């Protein structure tokens, strides 16, 4: 079985589990149990693999908890960030799940123990609350303990039956792919509430390539509105891990999504000391003021959300927003996220940010911010994408690429709105589409109907409008009609019709004559 076939089979099984066990429970809510169980199995097998250290004579799951010494526990927590006793491993709990009458409370105790194991260690912040949304006592699982246990056992059994192969790199990738597949499918079926924190992999791939283009190494990569971490992880997939020297940084305002992002880091085998995901409002309470600047920034912030803006008079003096001389409108925080990213960007780095198209042509404060960005030569490229690429919205969004090391004062515009492959629910970008966009981005060459470099004076004369369609003429794809040829064809058609009518009249006359 090829890796593609194995992945497809795996995804099919996972989707079946999700649908079989959720029953009357809302699918978007119940995803937490499926994802949480996947995560529980992953960290159990990952931890057992670490303890066994490749020694076939050691089977950690078969050991008695009492043989674990304090030194073993201490060393493991310092390395892995958490500790799981043999009896707490997924394999052991799943094996007796169907007959365990206290399954729901046993799981709750195990999850609490895993989180508590990091208490007092450097990993405490990264482990705390990881299982907060895996509430095994919730009435969403059923009204009685028996009902709860039946559903929990079904999820455990379903996840236990998934074949991930040997524990190696492909095993880890399969766990991560399974996780992302489940999130994306629930997001697709949940509308805005699901899609708002998940950036499809094909778009994430483009954004990661833009942010890290021609950088042989980056100090760290950052997403100020990281959602479930899909953009950060795409950077890991696309580039060898060693070139991201100090790890992955992100902030997320939604608590559930914040937990998903941390789980996602572990699922992709990023150890606790190589990521720093924080909970909070990036605009009002940024957590990485002392960690910036970042060599690579990727982001898909929420579109046109409200923020306090000018109602907080201190913000105009904030070093992130002060240079522009104006704050983003209270009803549209898009440019607040852009200015935040720019402030955290290093002198050698790039930021690639998904943006609502309106911010590139509206007037008022947004026009003044565009002027600041253009006049200071921070805008490297604006790319218009096709519609319906994201879950929960059909908007044709743009990608804004910021840089502090441009050697050309012109701004590049790329019209990629015609690049997409039609899928069942959404459009997608193929690898060839991404290669085409990246080729134009790299060369900075003018390509008719696709890419163009525009001077500062031209943009200024156009009220600092950065809408791609204002500078790139769309290709006329209508069919060219040869009038002369069309007239000749019509003449031939008319002659044929006249001949047929004459033939029909002759046949009718003959029939009438014979009848007489």
Coordinates of C-alpha atoms in Angstrom, one line a residue:
X1 CA 0.0 0.0 0.0
X2 CA 1.4 3.4 -1.0
X3 CA 1.6 6.2 1.5
X4 CA -1.2 8.0 -0.3
X5 CA -3.4 4.9 -0.1
X6 CA -2.5 4.4 3.5
X7 CA -3.4 8.0 4.3
X8 CA -6.7 7.8 2.5
X9 CA -7.6 4.6 4.3
X10 CA -6.6 6.1 7.6
X11 CA -8.7 9.2 7.0
X12 CA -11.7 7.1 6.0
X13 CA -11.5 5.1 9.2
X14 CA -11.2 8.2 11.4
X15 CA -14.2 9.9 9.7
X16 CA -16.2 6.6 10.3
X17 CA -15.3 6.7 14.0
X18 CA -16.4 10.3 14.4
X19 CA -19.7 9.6 12.7
X20 CA -20.4 6.2 14.4
X21 CA -19.9 7.3 18.0
X22 CA -21.2 10.9 18.1
X23 CA -24.9 9.9 18.0
X24 CA -27.0 12.8 19.1
X25 CA -23.9 14.8 20.1
X26 CA -23.2 17.8 17.9
X27 CA -20.4 16.9 15.6
X28 CA -18.5 20.1 16.1
X29 CA -18.5 19.6 19.9
X30 CA -17.8 15.9 19.7
X31 CA -14.6 16.4 17.6
X32 CA -13.0 17.2 21.0
X33 CA -13.4 13.6 22.1
X34 CA -12.1 12.1 18.8
X35 CA -9.1 14.5 18.7
X36 CA -8.4 14.1 22.4
X37 CA -8.3 10.3 22.1
X38 CA -6.0 10.5 19.1
X39 CA -3.8 12.8 21.1
X40 CA -3.9 10.5 24.2
X41 CA -2.9 7.5 22.1
X42 CA -0.1 9.5 20.4
X43 CA 1.5 10.7 23.6
X44 CA 1.2 7.3 25.2
X45 CA 3.0 5.5 22.4
X46 CA 5.5 8.3 22.1
X47 CA 6.3 8.1 25.8
X48 CA 6.5 4.3 25.9
X49 CA 8.8 4.5 22.9
X50 CA 11.0 6.9 24.7
X51 CA 11.2 4.8 27.9
X52 CA 12.0 1.6 25.9
X53 CA 14.7 3.4 24.0
X54 CA 14.7 0.8 21.2
X55 CA 15.3 -2.1 23.6
X56 CA 13.1 -5.0 22.4
X57 CA 13.4 -6.6 25.9
X58 CA 11.5 -3.8 27.5
X59 CA 7.7 -3.5 27.1
X60 CA 6.7 -0.5 29.1
X61 CA 3.0 -1.2 29.0
X62 CA 3.5 -4.5 30.7
X63 CA 5.4 -3.0 33.7
X64 CA 4.0 -2.5 37.1
X65 CA 3.7 1.1 38.2
X66 CA 5.6 0.4 41.4
X67 CA 8.8 -0.3 39.5
X68 CA 9.0 3.4 38.4
X69 CA 11.6 5.1 40.6
X70 CA 11.5 8.9 41.3
X71 CA 14.7 9.3 39.3
X72 CA 13.1 7.6 36.2
X73 CA 10.1 9.8 36.5
X74 CA 12.2 13.0 37.0
X75 CA 14.4 12.4 34.0
X76 CA 11.5 11.6 31.8
X77 CA 9.6 14.7 32.7
X78 CA 12.7 16.9 32.1
X79 CA 13.0 15.3 28.6
X80 CA 9.5 14.7 27.4
X81 CA 7.7 17.3 29.6
X82 CA 5.2 14.9 31.2
X83 CA 5.0 11.5 32.7
X84 CA 2.6 8.5 32.1
X85 CA 2.6 5.4 34.3
X86 CA 2.2 2.0 32.5
X87 CA -1.3 1.6 33.9
X88 CA -2.2 5.0 32.4
X89 CA -1.1 4.2 28.9
X90 CA -3.8 4.4 26.2
X91 CA -3.3 0.7 25.2
X92 CA -4.0 -0.5 28.7
X93 CA -7.0 1.7 29.2
X94 CA -8.5 0.9 25.8
X95 CA -8.0 -2.9 26.4
X96 CA -10.4 -2.9 29.4
X97 CA -12.7 0.0 28.3
X98 CA -15.7 -2.1 27.5
X99 CA -15.9 -3.7 30.9
X100 CA -14.7 -0.7 33.0
X101 CA -17.7 0.7 34.9
X102 CA -15.7 3.7 36.0
X103 CA -14.1 4.5 32.7
X104 CA -15.2 8.1 32.5
X105 CA -13.8 9.0 36.0
X106 CA -10.6 6.8 35.4
X107 CA -9.9 8.8 32.3
X108 CA -10.4 12.1 34.0
X109 CA -8.0 11.0 36.8
X110 CA -5.4 9.9 34.2
X111 CA -5.6 13.2 32.3
X112 CA -5.3 15.2 35.5
X113 CA -2.3 13.0 36.5
X114 CA -0.5 13.6 33.2
X115 CA -1.0 17.4 33.4
X116 CA 0.0 17.4 37.1
X117 CA 3.2 15.5 36.4
X118 CA 4.7 18.7 34.8
X119 CA 4.0 20.8 37.8
X120 CA 7.2 22.6 38.9
X121 CA 9.0 21.7 35.7
X122 CA 9.8 24.0 32.8
X123 CA 7.1 22.2 30.7
X124 CA 4.3 23.0 33.2
X125 CA 2.9 25.9 31.1
X126 CA 2.9 23.8 27.9
X127 CA 1.2 20.8 29.5
X128 CA -1.3 22.5 31.8
X129 CA -4.9 22.3 30.6
X130 CA -4.2 20.1 27.5
X131 CA -7.1 17.8 28.3
X132 CA -9.4 20.6 29.5
X133 CA -11.8 20.1 26.6
X134 CA -11.8 16.3 26.9
X135 CA -14.5 16.3 29.6
X136 CA -15.3 12.7 30.3
X137 CA -18.0 13.6 32.8
X138 CA -19.9 15.9 30.4
X139 CA -23.6 15.3 29.8
X140 CA -22.8 15.7 26.1
X141 CA -21.7 12.1 26.3
X142 CA -25.0 10.9 27.8
X143 CA -27.2 11.4 30.8
X144 CA -26.0 8.4 32.7
X145 CA -22.6 7.1 33.6
X146 CA -23.3 4.0 31.5
X147 CA -24.1 6.1 28.5
X148 CA -20.9 8.1 28.9
X149 CA -18.8 5.0 29.2
X150 CA -20.4 3.3 26.2
X151 CA -19.5 6.3 24.0
X152 CA -16.0 6.7 25.5
X153 CA -15.3 3.0 25.0
X154 CA -16.4 3.3 21.4
X155 CA -14.0 6.1 20.7
X156 CA -11.2 4.4 22.5
X157 CA -11.8 1.2 20.5
X158 CA -12.1 3.0 17.2
X159 CA -8.9 4.9 17.7
X160 CA -7.1 1.7 19.0
X161 CA -8.0 -0.1 15.8
X162 CA -6.3 2.5 13.6
X163 CA -3.2 1.1 12.0
X164 CA -0.4 3.6 12.2
X165 CA 2.4 1.1 11.5
X166 CA 5.7 1.1 13.3
X167 CA 6.6 4.1 15.5
X168 CA 8.8 6.1 13.1
X169 CA 8.7 9.3 11.2
X170 CA 5.9 8.1 9.0
X171 CA 3.9 7.1 12.0
X172 CA 4.2 10.6 13.4
X173 CA 3.2 12.1 10.1
X174 CA 0.2 9.9 9.9
X175 CA -1.0 10.9 13.4
X176 CA -0.6 14.6 12.4
X177 CA -2.3 14.1 9.1
X178 CA -5.2 12.3 10.7
X179 CA -5.5 15.1 13.2
X180 CA -5.6 17.8 10.5
X181 CA -7.9 15.8 8.4
X182 CA -10.5 15.5 11.2
X183 CA -10.2 19.2 12.1
X184 CA -10.6 20.3 8.4
X185 CA -13.6 18.0 7.8
X186 CA -15.4 19.2 10.9
X187 CA -14.5 22.8 10.0
X188 CA -15.9 22.3 6.6
X189 CA -19.2 21.1 8.1
X190 CA -19.3 23.6 10.9
X191 CA -19.3 26.8 8.8
X192 CA -17.6 29.9 10.2
X193 CA -17.4 28.6 13.8
X194 CA -15.2 25.7 12.6
X195 CA -13.2 27.3 9.8
X196 CA -12.2 30.5 11.6
X197 CA -9.2 28.8 13.2
X198 CA -8.1 26.4 10.5
X199 CA -6.2 27.4 7.4
X200 CA -6.3 24.7 4.7
X201 CA -3.0 22.9 4.1
X202 CA -2.7 24.1 0.5
X203 CA -3.0 27.7 1.5
X204 CA -0.8 27.2 4.5
X205 CA 1.9 25.7 2.2
X206 CA 1.9 28.9 0.1
X207 CA 2.0 31.2 3.1
X208 CA 4.9 29.3 4.7
X209 CA 6.9 29.4 1.4
X210 CA 6.3 33.1 1.1
X211 CA 7.4 33.9 4.6
X212 CA 10.6 31.7 4.5
X213 CA 11.5 32.3 0.8
X214 CA 15.3 32.2 0.3
X215 CA 16.0 32.1 4.0
X216 CA 18.5 29.2 4.7
X217 CA 17.7 29.6 8.4
X218 CA 15.4 31.5 10.6
X219 CA 15.7 32.2 14.3
X220 CA 12.0 31.3 15.0
X221 CA 8.6 31.5 13.3
X222 CA 5.6 33.2 14.8
X223 CA 1.8 33.4 14.2
X224 CA 0.1 36.1 16.2
X225 CA -3.4 34.5 15.6
X226 CA -2.3 30.9 15.5
X227 CA -5.6 29.0 15.7
X228 CA -4.9 25.3 15.8
X229 CA -1.3 25.9 14.6
X230 CA -1.7 24.8 11.0
X231 CA 0.3 27.6 9.6
X232 CA 3.2 27.0 11.9
X233 CA 3.2 23.3 11.2
X234 CA 3.2 23.8 7.5
X235 CA 6.5 25.6 7.9
X236 CA 7.8 22.5 9.7
X237 CA 6.6 20.3 6.9
X238 CA 8.0 22.4 4.1
X239 CA 11.4 23.0 5.5
X240 CA 14.0 20.8 7.4
X241 CA 13.3 21.3 11.1
X242 CA 16.9 22.4 11.9
X243 CA 16.6 25.7 10.0
X244 CA 14.0 26.9 12.5
X245 CA 16.5 27.3 15.2
X246 CA 14.5 28.5 18.2
X247 CA 11.2 26.9 17.5
X248 CA 7.6 27.9 17.0
X249 CA 5.7 30.7 18.6
X250 CA 2.0 31.6 18.6
X251 CA -0.8 33.3 20.4
X252 CA -4.5 32.4 20.4
X253 CA -7.4 34.0 22.0
X254 CA -9.9 31.1 22.0
X255 CA -9.2 28.6 24.9
X256 CA -10.3 25.5 23.1
X257 CA -8.3 26.4 20.0
X258 CA -5.3 27.2 22.1
X259 CA -5.4 23.7 23.5
X260 CA -5.7 22.2 20.0
X261 CA -2.6 24.2 18.9
X262 CA -0.5 22.8 21.8
X263 CA -1.8 19.3 21.1
X264 CA -1.0 19.8 17.4
X265 CA 2.6 20.6 18.3
X266 CA 3.0 17.4 20.3
X267 CA 1.3 15.4 17.5
X268 CA 3.9 16.6 15.1
X269 CA 6.7 15.6 17.4
X270 CA 7.7 19.1 18.4
X271 CA 8.9 18.9 22.0
X272 CA 7.7 21.3 24.6
X273 CA 11.0 23.2 24.6
X274 CA 10.7 23.9 20.9
X275 CA 7.3 25.7 20.9
X276 CA 5.7 28.4 22.9
X277 CA 2.0 28.8 22.4
X278 CA 0.3 31.4 24.6
X279 CA -3.4 32.2 25.4
X280 CA -4.6 35.7 25.1
X281 CA -5.6 38.7 23.0
X282 CA -2.7 39.5 20.7
X283 CA -3.7 43.1 20.1
X284 CA -4.3 44.1 23.7
X285 CA -2.1 41.7 25.6
X286 CA 0.8 40.5 23.4
X287 CA 2.9 37.8 25.0
X288 CA 6.1 37.9 23.0
X289 CA 7.3 41.5 23.3
X290 CA 10.6 40.3 24.7
X291 CA 11.0 37.4 22.2
X292 CA 10.7 39.4 19.0
X293 CA 12.0 40.1 16.3
X294 CA 11.1 37.0 14.3
X295 CA 12.6 36.0 11.0
X296 CA 9.4 34.5 9.7
X297 CA 5.8 35.4 10.5
X298 CA 2.7 33.7 9.1
X299 CA -0.8 34.5 9.9
X300 CA -4.5 34.2 9.0
X301 CA -6.0 36.6 11.5
X302 CA -9.8 37.0 11.9
X303 CA -11.3 39.2 9.2
X304 CA -12.8 42.6 10.2
X305 CA -13.3 41.8 13.9
X306 CA -14.0 44.7 16.3
X307 CA -11.4 45.9 18.7
X308 CA -11.2 48.8 21.2
X309 CA -9.1 51.0 18.9
X310 CA -9.3 54.7 19.5
X311 CA -11.4 54.2 22.6
X312 CA -8.1 53.3 24.3
X313 CA -6.0 56.5 24.1
X314 CA -2.9 54.7 25.1
X315 CA -2.8 52.6 22.0
X316 CA -1.7 55.4 19.7
X317 CA 1.5 55.4 21.7
X318 CA 2.0 51.7 21.5
X319 CA 5.2 51.0 19.6
X320 CA 3.4 48.6 17.3
X321 CA 0.9 51.2 16.1
X322 CA 2.5 54.6 16.7
X323 CA 4.7 54.7 13.6
X324 CA 1.6 54.7 11.3
X325 CA 0.2 57.7 13.2
X326 CA -3.3 56.2 13.2
X327 CA -5.1 53.2 14.6
X328 CA -7.1 50.7 12.6
X329 CA -10.9 51.4 12.7
X330 CA -12.7 50.0 15.8
X331 CA -15.0 48.0 13.5
X332 CA -12.1 46.5 11.5
X333 CA -9.0 45.4 13.3
X334 CA -7.3 43.9 10.2
X335 CA -4.6 46.5 10.0
X336 CA -4.0 46.3 13.7
X337 CA -2.8 42.7 13.2
X338 CA -0.7 43.8 10.2
X339 CA 1.0 46.5 12.1
X340 CA 1.6 44.1 15.1
X341 CA 3.2 41.6 12.7
X342 CA 5.4 44.3 11.1
X343 CA 6.6 45.4 14.6
X344 CA 7.6 41.9 15.5
X345 CA 9.4 41.3 12.1
X346 CA 13.2 41.2 12.0
X347 CA 15.3 43.2 9.5
X348 CA 16.0 40.0 7.5
X349 CA 12.6 38.4 7.7
X350 CA 9.2 38.3 5.9
X351 CA 5.6 38.2 7.1
X352 CA 2.9 36.6 5.0
X353 CA -0.6 37.5 6.2
X354 CA -4.0 36.5 4.9
X355 CA -6.1 39.7 4.6
X356 CA -9.7 40.7 3.8
X357 CA -9.6 42.4 0.4
X358 CA -11.4 45.6 1.6
X359 CA -8.4 46.8 3.6
X360 CA -6.5 47.4 0.3
X361 CA -8.9 50.0 -1.2
X362 CA -11.0 51.5 1.6
X363 CA -10.3 55.1 2.7
X364 CA -9.9 56.7 6.1
X365 CA -7.5 55.3 8.6
X366 CA -6.9 52.2 6.4
X367 CA -5.7 54.4 3.6
X368 CA -3.3 56.2 5.9
X369 CA -1.9 52.9 7.2
X370 CA -1.4 51.8 3.6
X371 CA 0.4 55.0 2.9
X372 CA 2.7 54.4 5.8
X373 CA 3.5 50.9 4.7
X374 CA 4.1 51.9 1.0
X375 CA 6.1 55.0 1.8
X376 CA 8.4 53.1 4.1
X377 CA 8.8 50.3 1.5
X378 CA 7.5 47.5 3.7
X379 CA 5.0 46.1 1.2
X380 CA 6.8 43.5 -1.0
X381 CA 3.8 41.8 -2.6
X382 CA 0.0 41.7 -2.6
X383 CA -1.5 38.5 -4.0
X384 CA -5.1 38.0 -4.8
X385 CA -6.4 34.5 -4.4
X386 CA -9.3 32.6 -5.9
X387 CA -12.7 32.6 -4.0
X388 CA -13.9 29.7 -1.8
X389 CA -10.4 28.5 -0.7
X390 CA -11.3 28.6 3.0
X391 CA -13.8 26.8 5.2
X392 CA -16.8 28.9 6.2
X393 CA -16.3 31.7 3.6
X394 CA -16.4 32.1 -0.1
X395 CA -14.4 35.4 0.0
X396 CA -11.5 35.8 -2.4
X397 CA -8.9 36.8 0.1
X398 CA -5.5 38.4 -0.4
X399 CA -2.0 37.6 1.0
X400 CA 0.1 40.6 2.1
X401 CA 3.8 40.0 2.1
X402 CA 5.8 42.4 4.3
X403 CA 9.6 42.8 4.3
X404 CA 12.1 45.1 5.9
X405 CA 14.9 44.3 3.5
X406 CA 13.5 45.2 0.1
X407 CA 16.1 46.3 -2.4
X408 CA 13.5 47.7 -4.8
X409 CA 11.1 50.5 -3.9
X410 CA 8.4 49.1 -6.2
X411 CA 5.5 46.9 -5.0
X412 CA 4.6 43.6 -6.6
X413 CA 1.0 42.7 -7.4
X414 CA 0.1 39.1 -8.4
X415 CA -3.4 38.1 -9.7
X416 CA -3.7 34.4 -8.7
X417 CA -7.5 34.6 -8.7
X418 CA -7.7 32.2 -11.6
X419 CA -5.5 29.6 -10.1
X420 CA -7.7 26.9 -8.4
X421 CA -9.0 23.4 -8.7
X422 CA -12.6 22.9 -8.1
X423 CA -13.4 20.4 -5.3
X424 CA -16.7 19.2 -3.8
X425 CA -17.1 21.9 -1.2
X426 CA -14.2 24.2 -1.7
X427 CA -11.6 25.3 -4.3
X428 CA -8.0 24.2 -3.7
X429 CA -4.5 25.3 -4.8
X430 CA -2.5 22.6 -6.4
X431 CA 1.3 22.3 -6.1
X432 CA 1.6 23.6 -9.7
X433 CA -0.5 26.7 -8.7
X434 CA 1.8 27.3 -5.8
X435 CA 4.9 26.9 -7.9
X436 CA 3.5 29.4 -10.4
X437 CA 2.9 32.0 -7.7
X438 CA 6.2 31.4 -6.1
X439 CA 8.0 31.6 -9.5
X440 CA 6.5 35.1 -10.0
X441 CA 7.2 36.1 -6.5
X442 CA 10.8 35.1 -6.8
X443 CA 11.5 36.6 -10.2
X444 CA 9.6 39.9 -9.7
X445 CA 9.2 39.9 -13.4
X446 CA 6.2 41.5 -15.1
X447 CA 3.9 38.8 -16.5
X448 CA 0.9 39.9 -18.6
X449 CA -2.4 39.5 -16.8
X450 CA -0.6 37.9 -13.8
X451 CA 2.2 39.9 -12.1
X452 CA 3.4 43.5 -12.2
X453 CA 5.8 45.8 -10.3
X454 CA 4.3 49.2 -9.5
X455 CA 6.1 52.3 -8.4
X456 CA 5.4 54.3 -5.3
X457 CA 4.4 57.3 -7.4
X458 CA 1.8 55.2 -9.3
X459 CA 0.4 53.8 -6.0
X460 CA 0.4 57.3 -4.4
X461 CA -1.5 58.7 -7.4
X462 CA -4.1 56.0 -7.0
X463 CA -4.8 57.0 -3.3
X464 CA -2.5 54.2 -2.1
X465 CA -4.9 51.7 -3.4
X466 CA -3.3 48.2 -3.2
X467 CA -6.1 46.3 -4.8
X468 CA -4.5 43.9 -7.4
X469 CA -7.3 44.5 -9.9
X470 CA -6.5 48.2 -10.0
X471 CA -3.1 47.4 -11.6
X472 CA -3.4 44.1 -13.4
X473 CA -5.8 43.8 -16.3
X474 CA -7.7 40.6 -16.2
X475 CA -7.2 38.3 -19.2
X476 CA -10.1 38.3 -21.6
X477 CA -11.0 34.6 -21.8
X478 CA -14.1 35.1 -24.0
X479 CA -14.0 33.3 -27.3
X480 CA -12.8 35.3 -30.3
X481 CA -15.5 35.2 -33.1
X482 CA -14.5 35.4 -36.8
X483 CA -17.4 37.3 -38.2
X484 CA -16.5 36.5 -41.8
X485 CA -16.3 32.8 -41.1
X486 CA -19.5 33.0 -39.1
X487 CA -21.3 34.7 -42.0
X488 CA -20.1 32.1 -44.4
X489 CA -21.3 29.3 -42.1
X490 CA -24.7 31.0 -41.8
X491 CA -24.9 31.3 -45.6
X492 CA -24.2 27.6 -46.0
X493 CA -26.7 26.7 -43.3
X494 CA -29.4 28.8 -44.9
X495 CA -28.8 27.2 -48.3
X496 CA -29.0 23.8 -46.7
X497 CA -32.3 24.7 -45.0
X498 CA -33.7 26.0 -48.3
X499 CA -32.7 22.7 -50.1
X500 CA -34.3 20.6 -47.3
X501 CA -37.5 22.6 -47.5
X502 CA -37.6 22.1 -51.3
X503 CA -37.1 18.4 -50.8
X504 CA -39.9 18.2 -48.2
X505 CA -42.3 20.2 -50.5
X506 CA -41.6 17.8 -53.3
X507 CA -42.2 14.8 -51.1
X508 CA -45.5 16.3 -49.8
X509 CA -46.6 17.1 -53.4
X510 CA -45.9 13.5 -54.5
X511 CA -47.9 12.1 -51.5
X512 CA -50.8 14.4 -52.2
X513 CA -50.8 13.4 -56.0
X514 CA -50.8 9.7 -55.2
X515 CA -53.6 10.2 -52.7
X516 CA -55.7 11.9 -55.3

